[in-house]
mmCIF file of C-alpha atoms in Angstrom:
data_model
loop_
_atom_site.group_PDB
_atom_site.id
_atom_site.type_symbol
_atom_site.label_atom_id
_atom_site.label_comp_id
_atom_site.label_asym_id
_atom_site.label_seq_id
_atom_site.Cartn_x
_atom_site.Cartn_y
_atom_site.Cartn_z
ATOM 1 C CA ASP A 1 -6.664 52.534 -84.204
ATOM 2 C CA GLN A 2 -6.233 50.767 -80.762
ATOM 3 C CA GLN A 3 -9.749 50.949 -79.295
ATOM 4 C CA VAL A 4 -8.771 49.018 -76.172
ATOM 5 C CA LYS A 5 -5.500 49.876 -74.476
ATOM 6 C CA GLN A 6 -3.543 48.252 -71.699
ATOM 7 C CA ASN A 7 -0.767 50.697 -71.003
ATOM 8 C CA SER A 8 1.114 48.515 -68.472
ATOM 9 C CA PRO A 9 2.841 45.693 -70.217
ATOM 10 C CA SER A 10 3.834 44.045 -66.892
ATOM 11 C CA LEU A 11 3.012 44.050 -63.172
ATOM 12 C CA SER A 12 4.704 42.347 -60.230
ATOM 13 C CA VAL A 13 2.815 41.824 -56.988
ATOM 14 C CA GLN A 14 3.579 40.043 -53.644
ATOM 15 C CA GLU A 15 1.488 36.881 -52.954
ATOM 16 C CA GLY A 16 -1.469 37.840 -50.710
ATOM 17 C CA ARG A 17 -1.565 41.415 -51.919
ATOM 18 C CA ILE A 18 -4.028 43.093 -54.308
ATOM 19 C CA SER A 19 -3.242 43.032 -58.089
ATOM 20 C CA ILE A 20 -4.850 45.878 -60.094
ATOM 21 C CA LEU A 21 -4.845 45.607 -63.894
ATOM 22 C CA ASN A 22 -6.036 48.605 -65.778
ATOM 23 C CA CYS A 23 -7.643 49.065 -69.245
ATOM 24 C CA ASP A 24 -8.816 52.111 -71.270
ATOM 25 C CA TYR A 25 -11.134 52.167 -74.187
ATOM 26 C CA THR A 26 -12.142 54.765 -76.764
ATOM 27 C CA ASN A 27 -15.510 53.523 -78.139
ATOM 28 C CA SER A 28 -18.567 54.341 -76.099
ATOM 29 C CA MET A 29 -20.621 51.762 -78.090
ATOM 30 C CA PHE A 30 -19.123 48.753 -76.390
ATOM 31 C CA ASP A 31 -21.755 46.693 -74.703
ATOM 32 C CA TYR A 32 -19.668 44.366 -72.563
ATOM 33 C CA PHE A 33 -16.137 44.246 -71.251
ATOM 34 C CA LEU A 34 -14.254 41.074 -70.456
ATOM 35 C CA TRP A 35 -11.068 39.897 -68.983
ATOM 36 C CA TYR A 36 -9.235 36.822 -70.173
ATOM 37 C CA LYS A 37 -6.258 35.098 -68.629
ATOM 38 C CA LYS A 38 -3.651 33.450 -70.816
ATOM 39 C CA TYR A 39 -0.898 31.024 -69.844
ATOM 40 C CA PRO A 40 1.968 30.356 -72.268
ATOM 41 C CA ALA A 41 1.209 27.970 -75.026
ATOM 42 C CA GLU A 42 -2.558 28.022 -74.319
ATOM 43 C CA GLY A 43 -5.458 29.931 -75.588
ATOM 44 C CA PRO A 44 -7.027 32.748 -73.568
ATOM 45 C CA THR A 45 -9.407 31.624 -70.772
ATOM 46 C CA PHE A 46 -12.499 33.721 -69.963
ATOM 47 C CA LEU A 47 -12.279 35.183 -66.499
ATOM 48 C CA ILE A 48 -15.018 37.757 -65.754
ATOM 49 C CA SER A 49 -17.253 40.290 -67.682
ATOM 50 C CA ILE A 50 -19.210 43.332 -66.951
ATOM 51 C CA SER A 51 -22.121 44.942 -68.733
ATOM 52 C CA SER A 52 -21.680 48.510 -69.903
ATOM 53 C CA ILE A 53 -24.639 49.535 -67.642
ATOM 54 C CA LYS A 54 -23.047 48.198 -64.477
ATOM 55 C CA ASP A 55 -20.098 49.665 -62.573
ATOM 56 C CA LYS A 56 -18.950 46.549 -60.648
ATOM 57 C CA ASN A 57 -19.072 42.815 -61.031
ATOM 58 C CA GLU A 58 -17.551 40.372 -58.479
ATOM 59 C CA ASP A 59 -16.678 36.711 -58.776
ATOM 60 C CA GLY A 60 -14.672 35.258 -55.970
ATOM 61 C CA ARG A 61 -11.275 36.851 -55.828
ATOM 62 C CA PHE A 62 -11.907 38.789 -58.994
ATOM 63 C CA THR A 63 -13.729 42.082 -59.237
ATOM 64 C CA VAL A 64 -14.057 44.320 -62.306
ATOM 65 C CA PHE A 65 -14.891 47.923 -61.992
ATOM 66 C CA LEU A 66 -16.117 50.122 -64.820
ATOM 67 C CA ASN A 67 -15.893 53.908 -64.960
ATOM 68 C CA LYS A 68 -17.871 54.908 -68.049
ATOM 69 C CA SER A 69 -17.177 58.590 -67.834
ATOM 70 C CA ALA A 70 -13.397 57.963 -67.808
ATOM 71 C CA LYS A 71 -13.779 54.997 -70.301
ATOM 72 C CA HIS A 72 -11.612 52.974 -67.841
ATOM 73 C CA LEU A 73 -12.093 49.536 -66.326
ATOM 74 C CA SER A 74 -9.887 47.645 -63.940
ATOM 75 C CA LEU A 75 -9.575 44.043 -62.683
ATOM 76 C CA HIS A 76 -8.812 43.567 -58.945
ATOM 77 C CA ILE A 77 -7.502 40.209 -57.716
ATOM 78 C CA VAL A 78 -7.550 39.846 -53.966
ATOM 79 C CA PRO A 79 -5.643 38.004 -52.587
ATOM 80 C CA SER A 80 -3.194 37.446 -55.351
ATOM 81 C CA GLN A 81 -1.833 33.960 -55.693
ATOM 82 C CA PRO A 82 1.288 32.560 -57.630
ATOM 83 C CA GLY A 83 -1.165 30.611 -59.852
ATOM 84 C CA ASP A 84 -2.541 33.931 -61.013
ATOM 85 C CA SER A 85 0.745 34.673 -62.866
ATOM 86 C CA ALA A 86 -0.227 35.003 -66.462
ATOM 87 C CA VAL A 87 -0.960 37.484 -69.206
ATOM 88 C CA TYR A 88 -4.273 39.318 -68.725
ATOM 89 C CA PHE A 89 -6.180 40.613 -71.717
ATOM 90 C CA CYS A 90 -8.859 43.284 -71.450
ATOM 91 C CA ALA A 91 -11.535 42.973 -74.170
ATOM 92 C CA ALA A 92 -14.616 44.830 -75.363
ATOM 93 C CA TYR A 93 -17.654 43.380 -77.068
ATOM 94 C CA SER A 94 -19.882 45.295 -79.454
ATOM 95 C CA GLY A 95 -23.280 43.666 -80.064
ATOM 96 C CA GLY A 96 -23.782 45.619 -83.138
ATOM 97 C CA TYR A 97 -20.565 44.402 -84.756
ATOM 98 C CA GLN A 98 -20.768 41.038 -82.942
ATOM 99 C CA LYS A 99 -16.975 41.191 -82.337
ATOM 100 C CA VAL A 100 -14.545 41.403 -79.490
ATOM 101 C CA THR A 101 -11.584 43.749 -79.506
ATOM 102 C CA PHE A 102 -8.564 42.898 -77.378
ATOM 103 C CA GLY A 103 -6.050 44.949 -75.613
ATOM 104 C CA THR A 104 -2.286 44.225 -75.825
ATOM 105 C CA GLY A 105 -2.198 42.448 -72.481
ATOM 106 C CA THR A 106 -0.539 42.899 -69.065
ATOM 107 C CA LYS A 107 1.871 40.221 -67.732
ATOM 108 C CA LEU A 108 1.193 39.639 -64.043
ATOM 109 C CA GLN A 109 3.778 38.050 -61.861
ATOM 110 C CA VAL A 110 2.775 37.089 -58.379
ATOM 111 C CA ILE A 111 5.847 36.625 -56.268
ATOM 112 C CA PRO A 112 5.566 33.991 -53.480
ATOM 113 C CA ASP B 1 -14.492 17.336 -72.986
ATOM 114 C CA THR B 2 -16.529 19.670 -75.094
ATOM 115 C CA GLY B 3 -14.265 22.620 -75.370
ATOM 116 C CA VAL B 4 -12.806 24.225 -78.467
ATOM 117 C CA SER B 5 -10.087 22.149 -80.164
ATOM 118 C CA GLN B 6 -7.580 23.072 -82.832
ATOM 119 C CA ASP B 7 -5.339 20.977 -85.031
ATOM 120 C CA PRO B 8 -2.414 20.969 -85.458
ATOM 121 C CA ARG B 9 -0.998 22.604 -82.313
ATOM 122 C CA HIS B 10 2.265 23.420 -84.143
ATOM 123 C CA LYS B 11 3.212 23.864 -87.817
ATOM 124 C CA ILE B 12 6.512 24.486 -89.301
ATOM 125 C CA THR B 13 6.590 25.193 -93.012
ATOM 126 C CA LYS B 14 8.777 26.646 -95.671
ATOM 127 C CA ARG B 15 7.939 29.956 -97.246
ATOM 128 C CA GLY B 16 5.723 29.599 -100.336
ATOM 129 C CA GLN B 17 3.946 26.375 -99.028
ATOM 130 C CA ASN B 18 0.253 26.169 -98.226
ATOM 131 C CA VAL B 19 -0.979 25.383 -94.751
ATOM 132 C CA THR B 20 -4.397 24.498 -93.377
ATOM 133 C CA PHE B 21 -5.650 24.647 -89.815
ATOM 134 C CA ARG B 22 -8.769 23.198 -88.349
ATOM 135 C CA CYS B 23 -10.946 24.271 -85.469
ATOM 136 C CA ASP B 24 -13.801 22.300 -83.798
ATOM 137 C CA PRO B 25 -15.979 24.736 -81.763
ATOM 138 C CA ILE B 26 -18.078 23.926 -78.756
ATOM 139 C CA SER B 27 -20.897 21.924 -80.263
ATOM 140 C CA GLU B 28 -23.813 24.156 -79.340
ATOM 141 C CA HIS B 29 -22.065 27.340 -80.365
ATOM 142 C CA ASN B 30 -23.234 28.931 -83.685
ATOM 143 C CA ARG B 31 -20.497 31.549 -83.900
ATOM 144 C CA LEU B 32 -16.915 30.787 -84.698
ATOM 145 C CA TYR B 33 -14.086 33.283 -84.791
ATOM 146 C CA TRP B 34 -10.431 33.222 -86.104
ATOM 147 C CA TYR B 35 -7.787 35.419 -84.518
ATOM 148 C CA ARG B 36 -4.066 35.887 -85.021
ATOM 149 C CA GLN B 37 -1.776 36.686 -82.155
ATOM 150 C CA THR B 38 1.829 37.844 -82.376
ATOM 151 C CA LEU B 39 4.297 38.402 -79.576
ATOM 152 C CA GLY B 40 3.375 41.315 -77.290
ATOM 153 C CA GLN B 41 -0.023 41.757 -78.933
ATOM 154 C CA GLY B 42 -3.488 40.684 -78.090
ATOM 155 C CA PRO B 43 -5.533 38.477 -80.401
ATOM 156 C CA GLU B 44 -6.390 40.275 -83.711
ATOM 157 C CA PHE B 45 -9.675 39.521 -85.316
ATOM 158 C CA LEU B 46 -9.417 37.808 -88.779
ATOM 159 C CA THR B 47 -12.855 36.529 -89.576
ATOM 160 C CA TYR B 48 -16.029 35.101 -88.084
ATOM 161 C CA PHE B 49 -18.958 32.776 -89.005
ATOM 162 C CA GLN B 50 -22.418 32.557 -87.809
ATOM 163 C CA ASN B 51 -23.424 29.023 -88.686
ATOM 164 C CA GLU B 52 -21.980 28.410 -92.099
ATOM 165 C CA ALA B 53 -22.111 32.040 -93.263
ATOM 166 C CA GLN B 54 -18.867 34.036 -93.142
ATOM 167 C CA LEU B 55 -20.165 37.400 -91.986
ATOM 168 C CA GLU B 56 -16.971 39.494 -91.803
ATOM 169 C CA LYS B 57 -13.390 39.478 -92.833
ATOM 170 C CA SER B 58 -10.730 41.810 -91.437
ATOM 171 C CA ARG B 59 -8.522 43.821 -93.811
ATOM 172 C CA LEU B 60 -5.686 41.876 -92.145
ATOM 173 C CA LEU B 61 -6.930 38.878 -94.132
ATOM 174 C CA SER B 62 -5.200 39.071 -97.408
ATOM 175 C CA ASP B 63 -6.353 37.086 -100.374
ATOM 176 C CA ARG B 64 -3.842 34.404 -99.565
ATOM 177 C CA PHE B 65 -6.142 33.611 -96.538
ATOM 178 C CA SER B 66 -9.332 31.724 -96.885
ATOM 179 C CA ALA B 67 -11.617 30.335 -94.242
ATOM 180 C CA GLU B 68 -14.629 27.960 -94.515
ATOM 181 C CA ARG B 69 -17.178 26.507 -92.183
ATOM 182 C CA PRO B 70 -19.074 23.895 -94.139
ATOM 183 C CA LYS B 71 -22.290 22.739 -92.494
ATOM 184 C CA GLY B 72 -21.819 25.176 -89.688
ATOM 185 C CA SER B 73 -19.731 22.882 -87.583
ATOM 186 C CA PHE B 74 -15.861 22.794 -87.780
ATOM 187 C CA SER B 75 -13.919 25.386 -89.700
ATOM 188 C CA THR B 76 -10.695 25.524 -91.615
ATOM 189 C CA LEU B 77 -8.305 28.356 -92.181
ATOM 190 C CA GLU B 78 -6.037 28.053 -95.153
ATOM 191 C CA ILE B 79 -2.927 30.184 -95.911
ATOM 192 C CA GLN B 80 -1.565 29.969 -99.419
ATOM 193 C CA ARG B 81 1.987 30.888 -100.391
ATOM 194 C CA THR B 82 2.975 31.466 -96.813
ATOM 195 C CA GLU B 83 5.367 34.296 -95.945
ATOM 196 C CA GLN B 84 7.600 34.731 -92.892
ATOM 197 C CA GLY B 85 5.316 37.521 -91.713
ATOM 198 C CA ASP B 86 2.510 34.853 -91.340
ATOM 199 C CA SER B 87 4.418 33.315 -88.394
ATOM 200 C CA ALA B 88 1.972 33.716 -85.434
ATOM 201 C CA MET B 89 -0.309 31.938 -83.130
ATOM 202 C CA TYR B 90 -3.665 31.267 -84.846
ATOM 203 C CA LEU B 91 -6.554 31.194 -82.358
ATOM 204 C CA CYS B 92 -10.071 29.958 -82.873
ATOM 205 C CA ALA B 93 -12.930 30.846 -80.519
ATOM 206 C CA SER B 94 -16.686 30.105 -80.351
ATOM 207 C CA SER B 95 -19.673 31.633 -78.837
ATOM 208 C CA SER B 96 -23.491 31.425 -78.861
ATOM 209 C CA SER B 97 -25.806 34.068 -80.108
ATOM 210 C CA VAL B 98 -28.914 32.286 -79.120
ATOM 211 C CA LEU B 99 -29.209 34.261 -75.949
ATOM 212 C CA ALA B 100 -28.358 38.024 -75.876
ATOM 213 C CA GLY B 101 -26.294 39.627 -73.190
ATOM 214 C CA PRO B 102 -23.091 38.380 -71.624
ATOM 215 C CA ILE B 103 -23.484 34.911 -73.091
ATOM 216 C CA ALA B 104 -23.254 36.350 -76.632
ATOM 217 C CA ALA B 105 -20.239 38.349 -75.647
ATOM 218 C CA THR B 106 -18.232 35.547 -74.122
ATOM 219 C CA GLN B 107 -15.958 33.696 -76.484
ATOM 220 C CA TYR B 108 -14.279 30.474 -75.634
ATOM 221 C CA PHE B 109 -10.855 29.834 -77.130
ATOM 222 C CA GLY B 110 -9.044 26.753 -78.339
ATOM 223 C CA PRO B 111 -5.349 26.178 -77.579
ATOM 224 C CA GLY B 112 -4.181 27.689 -80.754
ATOM 225 C CA THR B 113 -2.056 26.612 -83.697
ATOM 226 C CA ARG B 114 1.525 28.086 -83.650
ATOM 227 C CA LEU B 115 2.811 28.642 -87.195
ATOM 228 C CA LEU B 116 6.459 29.100 -87.999
ATOM 229 C CA VAL B 117 7.365 30.000 -91.590
ATOM 230 C CA LEU B 118 11.017 29.457 -92.392
#
């Protein structure tokens, strides 16, 4: 049962443009949603999170939007930079279970 | 540097051998998680500790796998009688439950141990 889904395995974007990474979830009980970035041969690095009671959180070039009715969240990166090229994982945290569930990841390539 | 560390970074072993991995979490974090990641997948939860207590084990964790966290500091993950299907990246993460909210939700990962079973 895949509770967190990232349906796009890859995305290519031109440098300077907006990157939009999408994520869907099935469990309405998640308390927080997080985005992690992963470079090859490294562990995931925390990027940004959003509470389930919010609909937007912004941190510099990164903004996460949450649409609870659609059980959908997205990560916007503006402007995209070549250093943003990595695999991005969407994740959801349940305080009741004290666990994080990860999606399968989207590989972002930012083309100079 | 006080990040999460894991040792070894790479391990090649023959099928049937036992292997042990170590994780040192961020010192003030009381929660420690183990994940397994295979190609094209996100990290899959294996088990977690709060202080020294192992609070949950995934059904992915067969009886060949055992984890410990003596004294609530570092943790070890042992795989006995390794199989080729155990080949994966094993990730450790830590977090703090002292404060609720986003701090409790945010896990910090180590670099991982890549296991190859021949």
